[in-house]
Short mmCIF file of C-alpha atoms in Angstrom, two decimals:
data_model
loop_
_atom_site.label_atom_id
_atom_site.label_comp_id
_atom_site.label_asym_id
_atom_site.label_seq_id
_atom_site.Cartn_x
_atom_site.Cartn_y
_atom_site.Cartn_z
CA MET A 1 79.98 111.69 95.76
CA ARG A 2 78.84 111.85 99.38
CA GLU A 3 81.45 112.90 101.94
CA PHE A 4 81.76 112.08 105.65
CA ILE A 5 84.27 112.78 108.42
CA LEU A 6 84.93 111.26 111.83
CA ILE A 7 86.00 113.94 114.31
CA LYS A 8 88.08 112.54 117.15
CA GLY A 9 88.48 114.96 120.05
CA ARG A 10 88.57 118.77 119.83
CA THR A 11 92.27 119.32 119.22
CA GLY A 12 92.28 119.75 115.47
CA PRO A 13 92.14 117.38 112.46
CA GLY A 14 95.38 115.49 113.10
CA ASN A 15 93.60 112.24 113.98
CA TRP A 16 90.33 112.71 112.08
CA ARG A 17 89.18 110.28 109.38
CA PHE A 18 87.41 110.90 106.09
CA TRP A 19 85.19 108.56 104.08
CA LYS A 20 83.63 109.17 100.66
CA ILE A 21 81.33 107.00 98.59
CA LYS A 22 79.69 107.12 95.17
CA HIS A 23 78.18 104.64 92.77
CA ARG A 24 77.84 104.57 89.02
CA GLY A 25 75.76 101.78 87.66
CA LYS A 26 76.70 98.64 89.57
CA LYS A 27 80.13 99.95 90.64
CA ILE A 28 80.80 101.55 94.04
CA THR A 29 83.86 103.74 94.67
CA LEU A 30 85.14 104.25 98.21
CA LEU A 31 87.76 106.80 99.29
CA PHE A 32 88.95 106.74 102.89
CA GLY A 33 91.88 107.57 105.15
CA GLY A 34 93.33 110.18 107.48
CA TYR A 35 91.93 113.69 107.16
CA GLY A 36 94.11 115.83 104.90
CA GLU A 37 95.73 112.79 103.25
CA SER A 38 95.12 111.40 99.77
CA GLY A 39 93.78 108.22 101.37
CA ASN A 40 92.95 104.87 99.84
CA ARG A 41 90.62 103.91 97.01
CA ARG A 42 88.50 100.77 96.80
CA ILE A 43 86.24 99.65 93.95
CA ILE A 44 83.32 97.30 94.65
CA GLU A 45 81.29 95.72 91.84
CA CYS A 46 77.76 94.61 92.70
CA ALA A 47 75.40 92.33 90.82
CA ASP A 48 73.34 95.18 89.41
CA LYS A 49 72.51 98.88 89.88
CA GLU A 50 69.75 98.22 92.43
CA SER A 51 72.11 96.15 94.56
CA ALA A 52 74.70 98.92 94.40
CA ILE A 53 72.17 101.50 95.63
CA LYS A 54 71.15 99.30 98.56
CA ASP A 55 74.80 98.62 99.43
CA VAL A 56 75.61 102.35 99.42
CA GLU A 57 72.66 103.13 101.70
CA LYS A 58 73.67 100.33 104.09
CA ARG A 59 77.29 101.53 104.28
CA ILE A 60 76.20 105.13 104.91
CA ARG A 61 73.91 104.03 107.76
CA GLU A 62 76.80 102.09 109.31
CA LYS A 63 79.14 105.09 109.08
CA LEU A 64 76.61 107.45 110.64
CA LYS A 65 76.01 104.93 113.42
CA SER A 66 79.75 104.75 114.13
CA GLY A 67 80.02 108.54 114.57
CA TYR A 68 80.77 109.88 111.09
CA ILE A 69 79.20 113.20 110.10
CA GLU A 70 78.15 113.98 106.56
CA CYS A 71 79.74 117.09 105.06
CA THR A 72 78.71 116.77 101.41
CA PRO A 73 78.41 120.33 100.06
CA ASN A 74 74.90 121.20 98.94
CA THR A 75 75.43 122.91 95.59
CA GLU A 76 71.92 122.40 94.25
CA SER A 77 69.71 125.47 94.11
CA PRO A 78 66.36 124.87 95.85
CA PRO A 79 63.30 124.96 93.61
CA THR A 80 61.50 128.28 93.42
CA ASP A 81 58.95 128.51 96.23
CA ALA A 82 57.21 131.85 96.60
CA THR A 83 55.80 131.03 100.04
CA ARG A 84 59.17 129.98 101.40
CA GLU A 85 60.90 133.00 99.90
CA GLY A 86 58.28 135.29 101.45
CA LEU A 87 58.71 133.72 104.89
CA GLU A 88 62.50 133.99 104.65
CA ALA A 89 62.23 137.63 103.56
CA ALA A 90 60.07 138.34 106.62
CA LEU A 91 62.67 136.68 108.87
CA THR A 92 65.46 138.72 107.28
CA ASP A 93 63.53 141.93 107.88
CA ASP A 94 62.75 141.06 111.51
CA PRO A 95 64.83 138.10 112.78
CA ASP A 96 63.54 138.57 116.34
CA ASP A 97 59.89 137.99 115.45
CA LEU A 98 58.91 134.70 117.10
CA ALA A 99 55.71 134.35 115.06
CA SER A 100 57.67 134.46 111.80
CA HIS A 101 59.99 131.69 112.99
CA MET A 102 57.05 129.54 114.05
CA ALA A 103 55.30 130.05 110.70
CA TYR A 104 58.50 129.20 108.81
CA ALA A 105 59.04 126.03 110.89
CA ASP A 106 55.42 124.93 110.38
CA TYR A 107 55.67 125.46 106.62
CA LEU A 108 58.88 123.43 106.32
CA HIS A 109 57.37 120.66 108.41
CA GLU A 110 54.32 120.54 106.13
CA GLN A 111 56.65 120.23 103.14
CA GLY A 112 58.43 117.26 104.75
CA ASP A 113 61.63 119.27 105.30
CA PRO A 114 63.39 118.03 108.49
CA ARG A 115 64.74 121.51 109.09
CA GLY A 116 61.23 122.48 110.12
CA ASP A 117 61.37 119.87 112.88
CA PHE A 118 64.82 121.15 113.88
CA ILE A 119 63.51 124.71 114.23
CA GLN A 120 60.48 123.56 116.20
CA ILE A 121 62.73 121.69 118.63
CA GLN A 122 65.03 124.69 119.10
CA LEU A 123 62.01 126.89 119.72
CA ALA A 124 60.72 124.40 122.30
CA LEU A 125 64.11 124.40 124.04
CA GLU A 126 63.84 128.15 124.57
CA GLY A 127 61.09 127.58 127.11
CA GLU A 128 62.02 127.40 130.78
CA THR A 129 59.16 125.14 131.87
CA LYS A 130 60.47 121.87 130.41
CA THR A 131 61.39 119.10 132.83
CA LYS A 132 64.95 117.85 132.80
CA ALA A 133 63.88 114.60 131.11
CA ALA A 134 61.83 116.42 128.45
CA ARG A 135 64.70 118.78 127.72
CA LYS A 136 67.12 115.87 127.37
CA ARG A 137 64.81 114.14 124.85
CA LEU A 138 64.54 117.31 122.80
CA GLU A 139 68.31 117.80 122.82
CA GLN A 140 68.81 114.23 121.60
CA GLN A 141 66.35 114.81 118.76
CA GLU A 142 68.07 118.10 117.94
CA LYS A 143 71.47 116.40 117.75
CA ALA A 144 70.16 113.54 115.58
CA LEU A 145 68.56 115.92 113.06
CA ARG A 146 71.67 118.09 112.91
CA THR A 147 73.97 115.11 112.40
CA GLU A 148 71.89 113.71 109.56
CA HIS A 149 70.86 116.84 107.69
CA GLU A 150 73.21 119.71 108.59
CA HIS A 151 75.36 119.34 105.49
CA ARG A 152 72.32 120.29 103.40
CA TRP A 153 71.39 123.29 105.53
CA LEU A 154 74.87 124.85 105.32
CA GLY A 155 75.11 124.95 101.52
CA LYS A 156 78.55 125.97 100.28
CA LEU A 157 79.73 126.44 103.84
CA SER A 158 79.29 122.76 104.70
CA PRO A 159 82.87 121.54 103.98
CA SER A 160 84.37 124.51 105.80
CA LEU A 161 82.19 124.55 108.91
CA ILE A 162 81.80 120.80 109.37
CA ALA A 163 85.12 119.48 108.02
CA GLN A 164 87.26 122.62 108.45
CA GLU A 165 88.20 122.59 104.77
CA ASP A 166 89.83 125.72 103.31
CA ALA A 167 91.14 126.60 106.78
CA PRO A 168 94.50 128.40 106.46
CA GLY A 169 97.51 126.43 107.65
CA ILE A 170 97.61 128.23 111.00
CA TYR A 171 94.30 128.46 112.79
CA VAL A 172 93.22 129.16 116.34
CA VAL A 173 89.84 129.19 118.05
CA GLY A 174 90.49 128.04 121.58
CA ASP A 175 93.29 125.84 120.18
CA GLU A 176 90.63 123.83 118.40
CA PHE A 177 88.94 124.70 115.10
CA CYS A 178 89.43 127.51 112.64
CA TYR A 179 85.67 127.81 112.21
CA SER A 180 83.04 127.42 114.95
CA TYR A 181 79.36 128.32 114.86
CA GLU A 182 76.06 128.11 116.72
CA TYR A 183 72.43 127.71 115.67
CA SER A 184 69.39 129.52 117.01
CA ARG A 185 65.91 128.82 115.67
CA GLY A 186 67.45 126.77 112.88
CA TRP A 187 69.78 129.47 111.55
CA ILE A 188 73.45 130.20 112.07
CA THR A 189 73.42 133.18 114.41
CA SER A 190 77.01 133.07 115.69
CA LEU A 191 80.17 132.42 113.66
CA GLU A 192 83.79 132.58 114.80
CA ILE A 193 86.72 132.45 112.39
CA GLY A 194 90.27 131.98 113.59
CA LEU A 195 91.95 133.15 110.40
CA LEU A 196 89.95 134.52 107.47
CA GLY A 197 91.34 133.73 104.03
CA LEU A 198 90.05 134.41 100.53
CA ASP A 199 88.34 131.02 100.07
CA MET A 200 86.19 131.44 103.17
CA GLY A 201 85.50 135.08 102.39
CA LEU A 202 84.16 134.15 98.95
CA LYS A 203 81.98 131.34 100.35
CA MET A 204 80.50 133.57 103.03
CA ALA A 205 79.69 136.26 100.46
CA GLU A 206 77.68 133.73 98.46
CA SER A 207 75.87 132.06 101.39
CA PRO A 208 72.27 133.13 102.11
CA GLU A 209 72.48 130.70 105.04
CA LEU A 210 74.11 133.62 106.91
CA ARG A 211 71.27 136.07 106.43
CA LEU A 212 70.24 135.82 110.12
CA LEU A 213 73.81 135.93 111.46
CA LYS A 214 73.98 138.13 114.57
CA GLU A 215 77.51 137.69 115.91
CA LEU A 216 80.61 137.51 113.73
CA THR A 217 84.09 137.14 115.20
CA ILE A 218 87.20 137.19 113.00
CA ARG A 219 90.31 136.70 115.11
CA SER A 220 92.73 137.51 112.31
CA VAL A 221 92.71 138.27 108.58
CA LEU A 222 95.20 136.37 106.46
CA TYR A 223 97.64 138.55 104.51
CA GLU A 224 97.30 137.52 100.87
CA THR A 225 98.47 139.32 97.75
CA THR A 226 97.91 136.68 95.04
CA ARG A 227 95.08 137.74 92.76
CA ARG A 228 92.69 135.38 90.96
CA LYS A 229 91.24 136.03 87.56
CA GLY A 230 87.65 137.16 87.48
CA LEU A 231 87.57 138.56 91.03
CA ASP A 232 86.81 142.25 91.42
CA LEU A 233 88.93 142.98 94.48
CA PRO A 234 91.19 145.95 95.35
CA ARG A 235 94.60 145.59 93.74
CA THR A 236 96.53 147.15 96.61
CA SER A 237 94.90 145.29 99.49
CA GLY A 238 96.61 142.43 101.31
CA SER A 239 93.40 141.46 103.14
CA ILE A 240 91.47 140.13 100.17
CA GLY A 241 89.53 137.66 102.32
CA LEU A 242 87.99 140.64 104.08
CA ASP A 243 87.43 142.41 100.77
CA ALA A 244 85.58 139.37 99.42
CA LEU A 245 83.43 139.15 102.56
CA ALA A 246 82.55 142.83 102.26
CA LYS A 247 80.67 142.06 99.04
CA SER A 248 78.20 139.82 100.89
CA PRO A 249 74.54 140.91 100.76
CA TYR A 250 73.75 138.62 103.71
CA LEU A 251 75.25 140.52 106.65
CA SER A 252 72.49 143.03 107.29
CA ASN A 253 71.48 141.39 110.60
CA VAL A 254 74.92 141.32 112.20
CA ARG A 255 74.64 143.00 115.60
CA LYS A 256 78.10 142.23 116.98
CA LEU A 257 81.35 142.33 115.00
CA THR A 258 84.73 141.50 116.50
CA LEU A 259 87.62 141.95 114.10
CA GLY A 260 91.09 141.06 115.35
CA GLU A 261 94.43 141.62 113.70
CA ASN A 262 93.98 143.10 110.26
CA GLN A 263 97.13 142.26 108.33
CA GLY A 264 96.31 144.79 105.68
CA ASP A 265 97.59 148.32 106.05
CA GLU A 266 94.61 150.55 105.26
CA VAL A 267 91.64 151.23 107.52
CA THR A 268 89.48 151.86 104.43
CA GLU A 269 89.42 148.09 103.85
CA LEU A 270 86.85 147.91 106.66
CA LEU A 271 84.44 150.53 105.38
CA PRO A 272 82.60 148.42 102.76
CA LEU A 273 82.10 145.67 105.35
CA LEU A 274 80.73 148.02 107.99
CA ARG A 275 78.39 149.68 105.51
CA ASN A 276 76.73 146.29 105.00
CA MET A 277 75.90 146.02 108.72
CA PRO A 278 73.30 148.74 109.41
CA LYS A 279 72.07 147.01 112.59
CA LEU A 280 75.50 146.87 114.22
CA GLU A 281 75.34 147.34 117.99
CA VAL A 282 78.77 146.22 119.24
CA LEU A 283 81.97 146.86 117.27
CA THR A 284 85.37 145.67 118.49
CA LEU A 285 88.34 146.46 116.24
CA GLN A 286 92.04 145.89 116.35
CA LEU A 287 93.48 147.96 113.54
CA ALA A 288 97.01 147.68 112.17
CA GLY A 289 98.91 150.52 110.55
CA ALA A 290 95.87 152.73 109.93
CA SER A 291 96.71 156.35 109.32
CA ASP A 292 93.28 157.85 109.99
CA PHE A 293 90.25 156.67 111.94
CA ASN A 294 87.94 159.47 110.80
CA ASP A 295 86.50 157.45 107.92
CA ILE A 296 85.00 154.86 110.26
CA LEU A 297 83.81 157.48 112.74
CA LYS A 298 81.89 159.22 109.95
CA LEU A 299 79.74 156.17 109.25
CA GLU A 300 76.09 156.32 110.26
CA LEU A 301 75.69 153.62 112.92
CA PRO A 302 72.51 154.63 114.75
CA ARG A 303 72.23 151.34 116.70
CA LEU A 304 75.83 151.25 117.87
CA ARG A 305 76.05 150.82 121.66
CA GLU A 306 79.67 149.76 122.15
CA LEU A 307 82.82 150.80 120.30
CA ILE A 308 86.10 149.23 121.37
CA VAL A 309 89.30 149.99 119.48
CA THR A 310 92.66 148.51 120.45
CA ASP A 311 95.94 148.08 118.62
CA MET A 312 99.55 147.08 119.21
CA SER A 313 101.08 148.84 116.22
CA GLU A 314 101.65 152.35 115.00
CA MET A 315 98.47 154.31 114.48
CA ARG A 316 97.39 157.87 115.07
CA LEU A 317 93.72 158.36 115.78
CA HIS A 318 91.94 161.57 114.84
CA LEU A 319 88.70 161.73 116.78
CA GLY A 320 87.39 165.01 115.44
CA ALA A 321 84.70 163.17 113.46
CA ILE A 322 83.20 161.66 116.61
CA GLN A 323 82.22 165.14 117.73
CA LYS A 324 80.11 165.68 114.60
CA ASN A 325 78.55 162.23 114.13
CA LYS A 326 74.85 162.65 114.96
CA SER A 327 74.16 158.90 114.62
CA LEU A 328 76.09 157.94 117.79
CA GLY A 329 73.33 158.95 120.18
CA ASN A 330 72.89 155.37 121.45
CA LEU A 331 76.58 154.78 122.18
CA THR A 332 76.98 153.72 125.84
CA HIS A 333 80.52 152.24 125.82
CA LEU A 334 83.59 153.82 124.22
CA TYR A 335 87.01 152.30 124.86
CA LEU A 336 90.16 153.37 123.04
CA GLN A 337 93.58 151.94 123.79
CA ILE A 338 96.18 152.39 121.07
CA ALA A 339 99.89 151.70 121.44
CA PRO A 340 102.43 153.99 119.78
CA SER A 341 105.05 152.96 117.29
CA VAL A 342 107.04 149.93 118.43
CA ASN A 343 110.55 151.38 118.45
CA TYR A 344 113.02 152.91 120.85
CA ASP A 345 112.49 156.54 119.97
CA GLU A 346 113.49 158.53 123.03
CA ASN A 347 110.65 160.97 122.37
CA LEU A 348 107.68 158.63 122.37
CA GLU A 349 104.37 160.32 121.68
CA SER A 350 100.99 159.10 122.80
CA PRO A 351 98.65 158.11 119.96
CA LEU A 352 95.72 159.57 121.97
CA ARG A 353 96.13 163.28 122.47
CA ILE A 354 94.40 166.06 124.39
CA GLN A 355 92.49 167.22 121.28
CA ASP A 356 91.07 163.70 120.86
CA PHE A 357 89.86 163.68 124.46
CA ARG A 358 88.41 167.16 124.00
CA ALA A 359 86.46 166.01 120.89
CA ILE A 360 84.74 163.31 122.96
CA LEU A 361 83.88 165.65 125.81
CA ARG A 362 82.53 168.37 123.53
CA SER A 363 80.27 166.09 121.49
CA LYS A 364 76.60 167.01 121.77
CA HIS A 365 75.57 163.58 120.48
CA LEU A 366 77.17 161.23 123.05
CA LYS A 367 74.43 161.80 125.62
CA SER A 368 74.01 158.06 126.27
CA LEU A 369 77.71 157.42 126.92
CA LYS A 370 78.13 155.84 130.37
CA HIS A 371 81.43 153.99 130.10
CA LEU A 372 84.58 155.70 128.83
CA GLY A 373 88.01 154.15 128.46
CA PHE A 374 90.86 156.30 127.19
CA GLY A 375 94.02 154.27 127.69
CA ILE A 376 97.70 154.91 126.94
CA SER A 377 97.40 158.66 126.79
CA ASP A 378 99.48 161.61 127.95
CA VAL A 379 96.55 164.00 128.43
CA GLY A 380 97.30 163.82 132.17
CA ASP A 381 96.18 166.50 134.60
CA ALA A 382 94.97 168.76 131.80
CA GLY A 383 92.59 165.99 130.77
CA CYS A 384 91.28 165.71 134.32
CA ASN A 385 90.58 169.43 134.30
CA LEU A 386 88.80 169.18 130.92
CA LEU A 387 86.67 166.30 132.18
CA VAL A 388 85.52 168.22 135.23
CA GLU A 389 84.93 171.54 133.43
CA SER A 390 82.94 169.88 130.63
CA GLY A 391 80.46 168.36 133.08
CA PHE A 392 80.83 165.05 131.23
CA LEU A 393 81.65 163.30 134.48
CA LYS A 394 78.01 163.65 135.54
CA GLN A 395 76.79 161.11 132.99
CA LEU A 396 79.55 158.49 133.44
CA GLU A 397 79.27 155.28 135.42
CA SER A 398 82.79 154.05 134.72
CA LEU A 399 86.04 155.75 133.71
CA GLU A 400 89.25 153.98 132.72
CA ARG A 401 92.44 155.92 132.17
CA PRO A 402 95.21 153.27 132.40
CA GLY A 403 98.60 154.15 131.03
CA GLY A 404 98.95 157.90 131.44
CA THR A 405 100.51 160.89 133.15
CA ILE A 406 97.96 161.80 135.81
CA THR A 407 99.75 163.11 138.90
CA ASP A 408 98.58 163.97 142.40
CA GLU A 409 97.38 167.31 141.04
CA GLY A 410 95.03 165.53 138.64
CA ALA A 411 93.86 163.28 141.46
CA LYS A 412 92.92 166.36 143.50
CA ILE A 413 91.06 167.89 140.54
CA LEU A 414 88.97 164.75 140.19
CA ALA A 415 88.39 164.27 143.93
CA ASP A 416 87.20 167.86 144.33
CA CYS A 417 84.45 167.28 141.77
CA PRO A 418 81.18 166.20 143.48
CA ASP A 419 80.33 163.97 140.48
CA LEU A 420 83.28 161.63 141.02
CA LYS A 421 81.51 159.78 143.81
CA ASN A 422 78.79 158.69 141.35
CA LEU A 423 81.23 156.49 139.43
CA LYS A 424 80.74 152.75 139.92
CA HIS A 425 84.20 151.99 138.54
CA LEU A 426 87.40 154.05 138.27
CA GLU A 427 90.67 152.77 136.76
CA LEU A 428 93.81 154.92 137.05
CA SER A 429 96.51 152.27 136.84
CA GLU A 430 99.93 153.03 135.31
CA ASN A 431 99.79 156.77 135.89
CA ALA A 432 102.12 158.96 137.96
CA LEU A 433 100.31 158.97 141.30
CA THR A 434 102.15 158.85 144.61
CA ASP A 435 100.69 157.27 147.74
CA ASP A 436 99.29 160.69 148.63
CA GLY A 437 97.47 160.90 145.30
CA LYS A 438 96.01 157.43 145.80
CA LYS A 439 94.72 158.44 149.24
CA ILE A 440 93.02 161.49 147.74
CA ILE A 441 91.11 159.29 145.26
CA ARG A 442 90.32 156.53 147.75
CA ALA A 443 88.83 159.05 150.15
CA VAL A 444 86.05 159.42 147.56
CA LEU A 445 86.14 156.01 145.82
CA PRO A 446 87.67 153.36 148.13
CA HIS A 447 87.61 150.65 145.46
CA ALA A 448 89.31 152.61 142.68
CA ARG A 449 92.05 150.66 140.85
CA MET A 450 95.46 152.37 140.83
CA GLU A 451 98.11 149.67 140.36
CA ASN A 452 101.61 150.02 138.89
CA GLN A 453 102.23 153.74 139.14
CA HIS A 454 105.39 155.18 137.60
CA ALA A 455 107.58 158.24 137.98
CA GLU A 456 106.30 161.45 136.44
CA ASP A 457 109.08 161.51 133.82
CA ASP A 458 108.85 157.77 132.99
CA GLN A 459 107.45 157.11 129.50
CA SER A 460 107.66 153.32 129.62
CA PHE A 461 103.86 153.11 129.90
CA LEU A 462 103.78 154.06 126.21
CA LEU A 463 105.48 150.79 125.26
CA PRO A 464 103.64 147.48 124.75
CA GLU A 465 103.88 145.11 127.68
CA TRP A 466 106.01 142.62 125.78
CA MET A 467 108.58 145.31 125.01
CA ARG A 468 108.73 146.39 128.64
CA GLU A 469 109.37 142.79 129.66
CA TRP A 470 112.09 142.53 127.00
CA ASP A 471 113.69 145.72 128.33
CA ASP A 472 113.70 144.34 131.88
CA TRP A 473 115.32 141.12 130.69
CA TYR A 474 117.87 142.97 128.55
CA GLU A 475 118.92 145.26 131.39
CA GLY A 476 119.09 142.33 133.81
CA GLU A 477 121.40 140.42 131.47
CA TRP A 478 123.86 143.29 131.07
CA GLU A 479 123.95 144.77 134.56
#
């Protein structure tokens, strides 16, 4: 049965339409209706089998002309082709090699595969010398090929990516689709998932169509505990969609991973996934309830340039491992901002401590680090002194220390260091600076950011912003 959808607008499937058609002998079966509904069924009997085939082809042409997109999953395995397999292996080994892409496109074109034409058009669009009219013609051809053939190129992912099937009940990607993606040179190179569930995780793990994927964004991981027979997944994990994805052999070219809210409760759930991404360059994580970050920091990630870790739940980082990891020599950006436990404990403790800051400054392997962010921390003036004494300030271009306990004394320590003036960006918001302390810093760096300072004994900076707003409302109601 061939499947088609009509996407109306970009606000979700509420007003989409589906249409399915199949024939058996001289009988044609139609299924149609609103997306997500059971729909209506219609049986048409033709004069003979040949008439039924012609009628099906005519109806499909009419649907495509009216804006429907085919999303029939391609479950057939392609015939063995040693030349094609060799070309694809070369692309997997070096996805940036233009010559390999051109050779692959030429081969597909010679075999009569329209994907070869699609790749050739995308390669042509990379050039900057095309006239506006020529570019428009190429883009129209690109769109026509994608509309007609994409469902075959996506394999098992076709129903999910085109028709948003298997999307969990709550999904957000710009208030539009749960799954969005982009092509480059005929391959999916960027994929964004609003909410990753088990079904999508399993499909991705079995999809060689993702072997050239470069950017993967997962906004949130669905918390699931129901196990299915025959699946070898951790018994204690609640993030089984992520566990299923971690078994994929097709993620070796991922350069940028953004992982949002992890509804599981163990950081070790991420390790198998990260081990499958040896070319990772940018890693952005929001971890929930992790007890130790050392396991991730011990991984060999020699290409990693940016590491950003944020969280709004209880977690204690232990950064000792970062001091010993020899593979982090290419790291240029390190940003850590972790909120403490969300409660009203009068003795709130910062999740980032002086020993964590010291581990970064003493590392002999972070020689490329230019941008350091160490937010929501109580290292204060002692941290300023460590930074200056270590000489680490010499190599930095930007320093962000929002949410802390730096006082005027710390400001003077920084301002007295000749290396401070080399910073292109300095952020000291939400510390304990007075107007005098701000003047000391601005005498060296006039454009330094120092908004929302607090009293030296005020620990409210340790609370998430939403809780501070709730406190303000609560106090206002009862005054």
